[in-house]
């Protein structure tokens, strides 16, 4: 399935293709706590998609995800580490002081603004690798949520960018989701099919879109927690 977008200099450059979305986490899960009895804190490192750009308090990704987890009876708290407009370099630069002692695991959703700036995939790869290396040193499990490049950068660019996420996830043992936007509707073949779940800018999900993303993401968080020692 292919979403074709042309990037323009707007608040967030994540108009991207949703193609060949694969979830590597489609395993049965149990309520968090079956394998990890203590309260769990997860740090969500990201950009405007994580921060909840354009949404009222309580309707962004992290608040809705925390509500979903509480409804499952999971003793899990997700901390909002989203900064609108942040690149992978920005995420890496603030990671060390963001990972406070209570953090047990991470969600990483970065790369859309790298696409906006036309950064080379090798630059994004190096930054994401730096984030995963820091997590590995601290023995923090990671759920890496990918982005996909639009076709207007050319096939070589797209292939290099799209592949950096699954390749790094495999290299560092991170759990991986192919595309954030695929969380909203993995079966969509045209951007118009998810327009009702997007804000007027066509870039950021509205509250209903975030709710759909959370319903897909939540079980993956429980799997992440179950892998804690």
mmCIF file of N, CA and C in Angstrom, residues 20-154:
data_model
loop_
_atom_site.group_PDB
_atom_site.id
_atom_site.type_symbol
_atom_site.label_atom_id
_atom_site.label_comp_id
_atom_site.label_asym_id
_atom_site.label_seq_id
_atom_site.Cartn_x
_atom_site.Cartn_y
_atom_site.Cartn_z
ATOM 1 N N UNK A 20 3.879 -1.239 2.915
ATOM 2 C CA UNK A 20 4.437 -2.464 3.475
ATOM 3 C C UNK A 20 4.584 -2.376 4.985
ATOM 4 N N UNK A 21 3.551 -1.850 5.639
ATOM 5 C CA UNK A 21 3.589 -1.731 7.098
ATOM 6 C C UNK A 21 3.666 -3.110 7.715
ATOM 7 N N UNK A 22 4.642 -3.292 8.586
ATOM 8 C CA UNK A 22 4.763 -4.570 9.279
ATOM 9 C C UNK A 22 4.910 -4.319 10.759
ATOM 10 N N UNK A 23 4.179 -5.074 11.530
ATOM 11 C CA UNK A 23 4.357 -5.039 12.978
ATOM 12 C C UNK A 23 5.122 -6.288 13.367
ATOM 13 N N UNK A 24 6.222 -6.090 14.040
ATOM 14 C CA UNK A 24 7.018 -7.217 14.481
ATOM 15 C C UNK A 24 6.602 -7.687 15.861
ATOM 16 N N UNK A 25 5.535 -7.061 16.382
ATOM 17 C CA UNK A 25 5.169 -7.333 17.764
ATOM 18 C C UNK A 25 3.827 -8.044 17.863
ATOM 19 N N UNK A 26 3.405 -8.719 16.832
ATOM 20 C CA UNK A 26 2.079 -9.333 16.814
ATOM 21 C C UNK A 26 2.081 -10.641 17.590
ATOM 22 N N UNK A 27 2.490 -10.561 18.819
ATOM 23 C CA UNK A 27 2.531 -11.726 19.687
ATOM 24 C C UNK A 27 1.455 -11.594 20.747
ATOM 25 N N UNK A 28 0.972 -12.674 21.273
ATOM 26 C CA UNK A 28 0.019 -12.571 22.376
ATOM 27 C C UNK A 28 0.635 -11.819 23.540
ATOM 28 N N UNK A 29 -0.190 -11.046 24.231
ATOM 29 C CA UNK A 29 0.329 -10.279 25.357
ATOM 30 C C UNK A 29 -0.545 -10.525 26.567
ATOM 31 N N UNK A 30 0.033 -10.234 27.708
ATOM 32 C CA UNK A 30 -0.726 -10.331 28.947
ATOM 33 C C UNK A 30 -0.701 -8.981 29.622
ATOM 34 N N UNK A 31 -1.580 -8.778 30.563
ATOM 35 C CA UNK A 31 -1.611 -7.504 31.266
ATOM 36 C C UNK A 31 -0.280 -7.279 31.958
ATOM 37 N N UNK A 32 0.236 -6.060 31.812
ATOM 38 C CA UNK A 32 1.534 -5.749 32.407
ATOM 39 C C UNK A 32 1.490 -6.048 33.889
ATOM 40 N N UNK A 33 2.537 -6.670 34.354
ATOM 41 C CA UNK A 33 2.613 -7.027 35.762
ATOM 42 C C UNK A 33 2.692 -8.521 35.943
ATOM 43 N N UNK A 34 2.242 -9.268 34.927
ATOM 44 C CA UNK A 34 2.357 -10.719 35.013
ATOM 45 C C UNK A 34 3.815 -11.129 35.046
ATOM 46 N N UNK A 35 4.648 -10.399 34.278
ATOM 47 C CA UNK A 35 6.061 -10.725 34.238
ATOM 48 C C UNK A 35 6.895 -9.704 35.000
ATOM 49 N N UNK A 36 6.267 -8.558 35.343
ATOM 50 C CA UNK A 36 7.013 -7.493 36.002
ATOM 51 C C UNK A 36 6.101 -6.886 37.053
ATOM 52 N N UNK A 37 6.329 -7.204 38.299
ATOM 53 C CA UNK A 37 5.378 -6.882 39.359
ATOM 54 C C UNK A 37 5.432 -5.424 39.802
ATOM 55 N N UNK A 38 6.552 -4.745 39.591
ATOM 56 C CA UNK A 38 6.694 -3.385 40.082
ATOM 57 C C UNK A 38 6.104 -2.374 39.099
ATOM 58 N N UNK A 39 5.766 -1.168 39.585
ATOM 59 C CA UNK A 39 5.314 -0.114 38.674
ATOM 60 C C UNK A 39 6.377 0.160 37.608
ATOM 61 N N UNK A 40 5.926 0.456 36.401
ATOM 62 C CA UNK A 40 6.825 0.652 35.267
ATOM 63 C C UNK A 40 6.684 2.081 34.749
ATOM 64 N N UNK A 41 7.815 2.705 34.463
ATOM 65 C CA UNK A 41 7.837 4.039 33.870
ATOM 66 C C UNK A 41 8.503 3.956 32.505
ATOM 67 N N UNK A 42 7.816 4.463 31.493
ATOM 68 C CA UNK A 42 8.323 4.445 30.120
ATOM 69 C C UNK A 42 8.488 5.876 29.635
ATOM 70 N N UNK A 43 9.637 6.185 29.057
ATOM 71 C CA UNK A 43 9.901 7.520 28.518
ATOM 72 C C UNK A 43 9.636 7.501 27.023
ATOM 73 N N UNK A 44 8.729 8.380 26.564
ATOM 74 C CA UNK A 44 8.389 8.471 25.142
ATOM 75 C C UNK A 44 9.164 9.618 24.519
ATOM 76 N N UNK A 45 10.215 9.278 23.782
ATOM 77 C CA UNK A 45 11.075 10.268 23.129
ATOM 78 C C UNK A 45 10.542 10.508 21.720
ATOM 79 N N UNK A 46 10.209 11.753 21.406
ATOM 80 C CA UNK A 46 9.644 11.993 20.086
ATOM 81 C C UNK A 46 9.501 13.459 19.752
ATOM 82 N N UNK A 47 8.711 13.704 18.706
ATOM 83 C CA UNK A 47 8.470 15.064 18.220
ATOM 84 C C UNK A 47 7.014 15.440 18.454
ATOM 85 N N UNK A 48 6.402 16.167 17.500
ATOM 86 C CA UNK A 48 5.036 16.649 17.709
ATOM 87 C C UNK A 48 4.016 15.534 17.779
ATOM 88 N N UNK A 49 4.281 14.405 17.129
ATOM 89 C CA UNK A 49 3.363 13.275 17.194
ATOM 90 C C UNK A 49 3.262 12.741 18.617
ATOM 91 N N UNK A 50 4.360 12.781 19.333
ATOM 92 C CA UNK A 50 4.383 12.366 20.739
ATOM 93 C C UNK A 50 3.891 13.484 21.649
ATOM 94 N N UNK A 51 4.278 14.713 21.325
ATOM 95 C CA UNK A 51 3.948 15.858 22.186
ATOM 96 C C UNK A 51 2.456 16.150 22.227
ATOM 97 N N UNK A 52 1.717 15.785 21.158
ATOM 98 C CA UNK A 52 0.288 16.082 21.105
ATOM 99 C C UNK A 52 -0.011 17.418 20.464
ATOM 100 N N UNK A 53 0.750 17.759 19.432
ATOM 101 C CA UNK A 53 0.601 19.040 18.737
ATOM 102 C C UNK A 53 -0.843 19.263 18.272
ATOM 103 N N UNK A 54 -1.375 20.464 18.564
ATOM 104 C CA UNK A 54 -2.682 20.857 18.081
ATOM 105 C C UNK A 54 -3.857 20.267 18.822
ATOM 106 N N UNK A 55 -3.604 19.539 19.893
ATOM 107 C CA UNK A 55 -4.677 18.866 20.626
ATOM 108 C C UNK A 55 -4.825 19.439 22.032
ATOM 109 N N UNK A 56 -6.040 19.472 22.554
ATOM 110 C CA UNK A 56 -6.233 19.915 23.945
ATOM 111 C C UNK A 56 -5.530 18.971 24.913
ATOM 112 N N UNK A 57 -5.292 19.469 26.111
ATOM 113 C CA UNK A 57 -4.709 18.620 27.153
ATOM 114 C C UNK A 57 -5.578 17.382 27.343
ATOM 115 N N UNK A 58 -4.922 16.246 27.424
ATOM 116 C CA UNK A 58 -5.639 15.003 27.648
ATOM 117 C C UNK A 58 -5.978 14.242 26.386
ATOM 118 N N UNK A 59 -5.800 14.859 25.207
ATOM 119 C CA UNK A 59 -6.168 14.200 23.970
ATOM 120 C C UNK A 59 -4.969 13.798 23.116
ATOM 121 N N UNK A 60 -3.760 14.128 23.567
ATOM 122 C CA UNK A 60 -2.562 13.743 22.841
ATOM 123 C C UNK A 60 -2.228 12.277 23.042
ATOM 124 N N UNK A 61 -1.156 11.847 22.417
ATOM 125 C CA UNK A 61 -0.779 10.442 22.440
ATOM 126 C C UNK A 61 -0.515 9.936 23.851
ATOM 127 N N UNK A 62 0.309 10.642 24.602
ATOM 128 C CA UNK A 62 0.704 10.147 25.922
ATOM 129 C C UNK A 62 -0.464 10.106 26.903
ATOM 130 N N UNK A 63 -1.275 11.167 27.021
ATOM 131 C CA UNK A 63 -2.425 11.064 27.941
ATOM 132 C C UNK A 63 -3.396 9.950 27.558
ATOM 133 N N UNK A 64 -3.681 9.804 26.258
ATOM 134 C CA UNK A 64 -4.597 8.738 25.847
ATOM 135 C C UNK A 64 -3.983 7.359 26.079
ATOM 136 N N UNK A 65 -2.678 7.252 25.887
ATOM 137 C CA UNK A 65 -2.018 5.975 26.118
ATOM 138 C C UNK A 65 -2.023 5.618 27.598
ATOM 139 N N UNK A 66 -1.776 6.595 28.448
ATOM 140 C CA UNK A 66 -1.826 6.333 29.894
ATOM 141 C C UNK A 66 -3.229 5.917 30.337
ATOM 142 N N UNK A 67 -4.254 6.534 29.760
ATOM 143 C CA UNK A 67 -5.628 6.149 30.089
ATOM 144 C C UNK A 67 -5.905 4.723 29.637
ATOM 145 N N UNK A 68 -5.470 4.374 28.433
ATOM 146 C CA UNK A 68 -5.672 3.023 27.916
ATOM 147 C C UNK A 68 -4.991 2.004 28.815
ATOM 148 N N UNK A 69 -3.756 2.279 29.211
ATOM 149 C CA UNK A 69 -3.021 1.354 30.069
ATOM 150 C C UNK A 69 -3.710 1.186 31.419
ATOM 151 N N UNK A 70 -4.210 2.277 31.972
ATOM 152 C CA UNK A 70 -4.915 2.191 33.255
ATOM 153 C C UNK A 70 -6.171 1.349 33.123
ATOM 154 N N UNK A 71 -6.861 1.474 32.001
ATOM 155 C CA UNK A 71 -8.074 0.682 31.772
ATOM 156 C C UNK A 71 -7.769 -0.806 31.659
ATOM 157 N N UNK A 72 -6.537 -1.135 31.265
ATOM 158 C CA UNK A 72 -6.136 -2.552 31.197
ATOM 159 C C UNK A 72 -5.657 -3.072 32.546
ATOM 160 N N UNK A 73 -5.607 -2.195 33.536
ATOM 161 C CA UNK A 73 -5.112 -2.596 34.842
ATOM 162 C C UNK A 73 -3.601 -2.657 34.908
ATOM 163 N N UNK A 74 -2.928 -2.009 33.971
ATOM 164 C CA UNK A 74 -1.463 -2.026 33.923
ATOM 165 C C UNK A 74 -0.897 -0.910 34.787
ATOM 166 N N UNK A 75 0.034 -1.240 35.648
ATOM 167 C CA UNK A 75 0.686 -0.246 36.505
ATOM 168 C C UNK A 75 1.868 0.343 35.738
ATOM 169 N N UNK A 76 1.527 1.084 34.692
ATOM 170 C CA UNK A 76 2.521 1.632 33.771
ATOM 171 C C UNK A 76 2.234 3.103 33.555
ATOM 172 N N UNK A 77 3.270 3.934 33.634
ATOM 173 C CA UNK A 77 3.156 5.365 33.369
ATOM 174 C C UNK A 77 4.085 5.734 32.225
ATOM 175 N N UNK A 78 3.546 6.411 31.217
ATOM 176 C CA UNK A 78 4.343 6.891 30.085
ATOM 177 C C UNK A 78 4.599 8.378 30.289
ATOM 178 N N UNK A 79 5.863 8.768 30.232
ATOM 179 C CA UNK A 79 6.260 10.167 30.379
ATOM 180 C C UNK A 79 6.355 10.804 28.995
ATOM 181 N N UNK A 80 5.833 12.008 28.859
ATOM 182 C CA UNK A 80 5.815 12.695 27.575
ATOM 183 C C UNK A 80 7.146 13.394 27.318
ATOM 184 N N UNK A 81 7.961 12.780 26.452
ATOM 185 C CA UNK A 81 9.231 13.372 26.054
ATOM 186 C C UNK A 81 9.184 13.870 24.629
ATOM 187 N N UNK A 82 7.997 14.319 24.181
ATOM 188 C CA UNK A 82 7.843 14.835 22.829
ATOM 189 C C UNK A 82 8.106 16.326 22.760
ATOM 190 N N UNK A 83 8.860 16.755 21.753
ATOM 191 C CA UNK A 83 9.137 18.171 21.511
ATOM 192 C C UNK A 83 8.786 18.471 20.055
ATOM 193 N N UNK A 84 7.792 19.318 19.845
ATOM 194 C CA UNK A 84 7.368 19.623 18.489
ATOM 195 C C UNK A 84 8.511 20.217 17.680
ATOM 196 N N UNK A 85 8.677 19.719 16.461
ATOM 197 C CA UNK A 85 9.735 20.190 15.582
ATOM 198 C C UNK A 85 11.073 19.521 15.787
ATOM 199 N N UNK A 86 11.158 18.604 16.744
ATOM 200 C CA UNK A 86 12.448 17.991 17.060
ATOM 201 C C UNK A 86 12.884 17.026 15.965
ATOM 202 N N UNK A 87 14.171 17.015 15.696
ATOM 203 C CA UNK A 87 14.777 16.059 14.779
ATOM 204 C C UNK A 87 15.372 14.905 15.577
ATOM 205 N N UNK A 88 15.892 13.922 14.861
ATOM 206 C CA UNK A 88 16.566 12.820 15.547
ATOM 207 C C UNK A 88 17.791 13.320 16.299
ATOM 208 N N UNK A 89 18.453 14.336 15.753
ATOM 209 C CA UNK A 89 19.616 14.914 16.442
ATOM 210 C C UNK A 89 19.198 15.591 17.736
ATOM 211 N N UNK A 90 18.058 16.291 17.702
ATOM 212 C CA UNK A 90 17.568 16.933 18.911
ATOM 213 C C UNK A 90 17.202 15.915 19.973
ATOM 214 N N UNK A 91 16.577 14.829 19.548
ATOM 215 C CA UNK A 91 16.234 13.773 20.500
ATOM 216 C C UNK A 91 17.459 13.174 21.146
ATOM 217 N N UNK A 92 18.478 12.926 20.337
ATOM 218 C CA UNK A 92 19.723 12.365 20.863
ATOM 219 C C UNK A 92 20.392 13.331 21.827
ATOM 220 N N UNK A 93 20.367 14.618 21.505
ATOM 221 C CA UNK A 93 21.081 15.599 22.325
ATOM 222 C C UNK A 93 20.490 15.760 23.717
ATOM 223 N N UNK A 94 19.189 15.507 23.872
ATOM 224 C CA UNK A 94 18.556 15.677 25.175
ATOM 225 C C UNK A 94 18.277 14.358 25.887
ATOM 226 N N UNK A 95 18.714 13.269 25.285
ATOM 227 C CA UNK A 95 18.367 11.965 25.835
ATOM 228 C C UNK A 95 18.994 11.713 27.193
ATOM 229 N N UNK A 96 20.277 11.972 27.330
ATOM 230 C CA UNK A 96 21.002 11.600 28.551
ATOM 231 C C UNK A 96 20.379 12.229 29.792
ATOM 232 N N UNK A 97 20.024 13.524 29.708
ATOM 233 C CA UNK A 97 19.449 14.164 30.902
ATOM 234 C C UNK A 97 17.954 13.906 31.036
ATOM 235 N N UNK A 98 17.338 13.361 29.981
ATOM 236 C CA UNK A 98 15.912 13.038 30.056
ATOM 237 C C UNK A 98 15.658 11.703 30.744
ATOM 238 N N UNK A 99 16.636 10.811 30.678
ATOM 239 C CA UNK A 99 16.464 9.470 31.235
ATOM 240 C C UNK A 99 16.764 9.490 32.731
ATOM 241 N N UNK A 100 15.744 9.847 33.483
ATOM 242 C CA UNK A 100 15.866 9.894 34.931
ATOM 243 C C UNK A 100 15.869 8.473 35.492
ATOM 244 N N UNK A 101 16.304 8.298 36.738
ATOM 245 C CA UNK A 101 16.509 6.941 37.278
ATOM 246 C C UNK A 101 15.281 6.048 37.271
ATOM 247 N N UNK A 102 14.077 6.618 37.317
ATOM 248 C CA UNK A 102 12.889 5.762 37.396
ATOM 249 C C UNK A 102 12.480 5.168 36.047
ATOM 250 N N UNK A 103 13.108 5.609 34.955
ATOM 251 C CA UNK A 103 12.723 5.128 33.620
ATOM 252 C C UNK A 103 13.148 3.671 33.443
ATOM 253 N N UNK A 104 12.191 2.831 33.013
ATOM 254 C CA UNK A 104 12.444 1.401 32.819
ATOM 255 C C UNK A 104 12.532 0.997 31.360
ATOM 256 N N UNK A 105 11.968 1.808 30.461
ATOM 257 C CA UNK A 105 11.930 1.459 29.039
ATOM 258 C C UNK A 105 11.663 2.736 28.244
ATOM 259 N N UNK A 106 11.773 2.620 26.905
ATOM 260 C CA UNK A 106 11.602 3.790 26.052
ATOM 261 C C UNK A 106 10.727 3.475 24.849
ATOM 262 N N UNK A 107 10.014 4.505 24.381
ATOM 263 C CA UNK A 107 9.394 4.523 23.061
ATOM 264 C C UNK A 107 10.117 5.621 22.284
ATOM 265 N N UNK A 108 10.534 5.337 21.061
ATOM 266 C CA UNK A 108 11.242 6.319 20.233
ATOM 267 C C UNK A 108 10.469 6.514 18.936
ATOM 268 N N UNK A 109 10.037 7.760 18.697
ATOM 269 C CA UNK A 109 9.317 8.111 17.471
ATOM 270 C C UNK A 109 9.915 9.396 16.912
ATOM 271 N N UNK A 110 10.927 9.264 16.095
ATOM 272 C CA UNK A 110 11.638 10.415 15.535
ATOM 273 C C UNK A 110 11.972 10.165 14.063
ATOM 274 N N UNK A 111 12.150 11.239 13.319
ATOM 275 C CA UNK A 111 12.567 11.122 11.924
ATOM 276 C C UNK A 111 11.742 11.945 10.955
ATOM 277 N N UNK A 112 10.505 12.304 11.334
ATOM 278 C CA UNK A 112 9.662 13.080 10.437
ATOM 279 C C UNK A 112 10.246 14.441 10.099
ATOM 280 N N UNK A 113 10.811 15.105 11.083
ATOM 281 C CA UNK A 113 11.400 16.421 10.832
ATOM 282 C C UNK A 113 12.741 16.323 10.111
ATOM 283 N N UNK A 114 13.392 15.170 10.201
ATOM 284 C CA UNK A 114 14.578 14.937 9.377
ATOM 285 C C UNK A 114 14.175 14.949 7.908
ATOM 286 N N UNK A 115 13.008 14.344 7.609
ATOM 287 C CA UNK A 115 12.501 14.340 6.241
ATOM 288 C C UNK A 115 12.158 15.757 5.780
ATOM 289 N N UNK A 116 11.557 16.536 6.645
ATOM 290 C CA UNK A 116 11.224 17.919 6.311
ATOM 291 C C UNK A 116 12.463 18.697 5.899
ATOM 292 N N UNK A 117 13.554 18.451 6.579
ATOM 293 C CA UNK A 117 14.795 19.180 6.302
ATOM 294 C C UNK A 117 15.626 18.530 5.208
ATOM 295 N N UNK A 118 15.157 17.396 4.705
ATOM 296 C CA UNK A 118 15.890 16.717 3.643
ATOM 297 C C UNK A 118 17.224 16.165 4.090
ATOM 298 N N UNK A 119 17.324 15.799 5.375
ATOM 299 C CA UNK A 119 18.576 15.242 5.877
ATOM 300 C C UNK A 119 18.841 13.883 5.244
ATOM 301 N N UNK A 120 20.087 13.576 5.051
ATOM 302 C CA UNK A 120 20.448 12.291 4.475
ATOM 303 C C UNK A 120 20.083 11.159 5.443
ATOM 304 N N UNK A 121 19.626 10.047 4.912
ATOM 305 C CA UNK A 121 19.286 8.913 5.787
ATOM 306 C C UNK A 121 20.438 8.483 6.684
ATOM 307 N N UNK A 122 21.664 8.652 6.208
ATOM 308 C CA UNK A 122 22.820 8.269 7.023
ATOM 309 C C UNK A 122 22.898 9.106 8.303
ATOM 310 N N UNK A 123 22.459 10.364 8.231
ATOM 311 C CA UNK A 123 22.464 11.234 9.403
ATOM 312 C C UNK A 123 21.409 10.761 10.406
ATOM 313 N N UNK A 124 20.210 10.493 9.908
ATOM 314 C CA UNK A 124 19.144 9.989 10.780
ATOM 315 C C UNK A 124 19.537 8.654 11.393
ATOM 316 N N UNK A 125 20.117 7.789 10.574
ATOM 317 C CA UNK A 125 20.553 6.484 11.073
ATOM 318 C C UNK A 125 21.549 6.643 12.220
ATOM 319 N N UNK A 126 22.523 7.526 12.057
ATOM 320 C CA UNK A 126 23.536 7.711 13.096
ATOM 321 C C UNK A 126 22.905 8.212 14.393
ATOM 322 N N UNK A 127 21.931 9.118 14.285
ATOM 323 C CA UNK A 127 21.280 9.645 15.492
ATOM 324 C C UNK A 127 20.417 8.597 16.182
ATOM 325 N N UNK A 128 19.625 7.853 15.406
ATOM 326 C CA UNK A 128 18.804 6.804 16.001
ATOM 327 C C UNK A 128 19.702 5.734 16.628
ATOM 328 N N UNK A 129 20.804 5.425 15.960
ATOM 329 C CA UNK A 129 21.734 4.450 16.521
ATOM 330 C C UNK A 129 22.315 4.956 17.839
ATOM 331 N N UNK A 130 22.601 6.261 17.905
ATOM 332 C CA UNK A 130 23.091 6.831 19.155
ATOM 333 C C UNK A 130 22.078 6.696 20.281
ATOM 334 N N UNK A 131 20.807 6.880 19.959
ATOM 335 C CA UNK A 131 19.744 6.728 20.958
ATOM 336 C C UNK A 131 19.651 5.282 21.424
ATOM 337 N N UNK A 132 19.691 4.357 20.490
ATOM 338 C CA UNK A 132 19.601 2.939 20.845
ATOM 339 C C UNK A 132 20.832 2.475 21.626
ATOM 340 N N UNK A 133 21.987 3.034 21.303
ATOM 341 C CA UNK A 133 23.203 2.696 22.042
ATOM 342 C C UNK A 133 23.094 3.144 23.492
ATOM 343 N N UNK A 134 22.593 4.379 23.701
ATOM 344 C CA UNK A 134 22.416 4.888 25.063
ATOM 345 C C UNK A 134 21.437 4.017 25.835
ATOM 346 N N UNK A 135 20.368 3.613 25.179
ATOM 347 C CA UNK A 135 19.395 2.737 25.831
ATOM 348 C C UNK A 135 20.011 1.394 26.182
ATOM 349 N N UNK A 136 20.830 0.879 25.291
ATOM 350 C CA UNK A 136 21.480 -0.412 25.520
ATOM 351 C C UNK A 136 22.434 -0.325 26.715
ATOM 352 N N UNK A 137 23.186 0.759 26.801
ATOM 353 C CA UNK A 137 24.102 0.953 27.922
ATOM 354 C C UNK A 137 23.338 0.974 29.246
ATOM 355 N N UNK A 138 22.157 1.577 29.217
ATOM 356 C CA UNK A 138 21.340 1.682 30.433
ATOM 357 C C UNK A 138 20.424 0.472 30.616
ATOM 358 N N UNK A 139 20.513 -0.488 29.701
ATOM 359 C CA UNK A 139 19.708 -1.714 29.754
ATOM 360 C C UNK A 139 18.213 -1.407 29.753
ATOM 361 N N UNK A 140 17.826 -0.472 28.868
ATOM 362 C CA UNK A 140 16.432 -0.085 28.734
ATOM 363 C C UNK A 140 15.850 -0.676 27.451
ATOM 364 N N UNK A 141 14.829 -1.506 27.544
ATOM 365 C CA UNK A 141 14.163 -1.997 26.332
ATOM 366 C C UNK A 141 13.561 -0.831 25.551
ATOM 367 N N UNK A 142 13.529 -0.947 24.226
ATOM 368 C CA UNK A 142 13.045 0.135 23.362
ATOM 369 C C UNK A 142 11.996 -0.385 22.391
ATOM 370 N N UNK A 143 10.941 0.403 22.222
ATOM 371 C CA UNK A 143 9.989 0.213 21.134
ATOM 372 C C UNK A 143 10.254 1.316 20.127
ATOM 373 N N UNK A 144 10.746 0.965 18.959
ATOM 374 C CA UNK A 144 11.115 1.927 17.919
ATOM 375 C C UNK A 144 9.997 2.003 16.888
ATOM 376 N N UNK A 145 9.420 3.199 16.744
ATOM 377 C CA UNK A 145 8.345 3.429 15.776
ATOM 378 C C UNK A 145 8.935 4.161 14.573
ATOM 379 N N UNK A 146 8.833 3.544 13.407
ATOM 380 C CA UNK A 146 9.472 4.089 12.227
ATOM 381 C C UNK A 146 8.670 5.162 11.521
ATOM 382 N N UNK A 147 9.337 5.812 10.578
ATOM 383 C CA UNK A 147 8.719 6.728 9.626
ATOM 384 C C UNK A 147 9.088 6.232 8.232
ATOM 385 N N UNK A 148 8.327 6.673 7.235
ATOM 386 C CA UNK A 148 8.624 6.296 5.862
ATOM 387 C C UNK A 148 8.753 7.537 5.002
ATOM 388 N N UNK A 149 9.766 7.557 4.148
ATOM 389 C CA UNK A 149 10.050 8.715 3.301
ATOM 390 C C UNK A 149 9.082 8.782 2.129
ATOM 391 N N UNK A 150 8.778 9.996 1.660
ATOM 392 C CA UNK A 150 7.961 10.130 0.457
ATOM 393 C C UNK A 150 8.773 9.783 -0.788
ATOM 394 N N UNK A 151 8.076 9.583 -1.881
ATOM 395 C CA UNK A 151 8.765 9.200 -3.111
ATOM 396 C C UNK A 151 9.480 10.324 -3.803
ATOM 397 N N UNK A 152 9.193 11.592 -3.442
ATOM 398 C CA UNK A 152 9.780 12.708 -4.191
ATOM 399 C C UNK A 152 11.260 12.915 -3.910
ATOM 400 N N UNK A 153 11.825 12.196 -2.943
ATOM 401 C CA UNK A 153 13.272 12.259 -2.729
ATOM 402 C C UNK A 153 14.007 11.252 -3.602
ATOM 403 N N UNK A 154 13.267 10.411 -4.274
ATOM 404 C CA UNK A 154 13.897 9.400 -5.121
ATOM 405 C C UNK A 154 13.903 8.040 -4.453
#
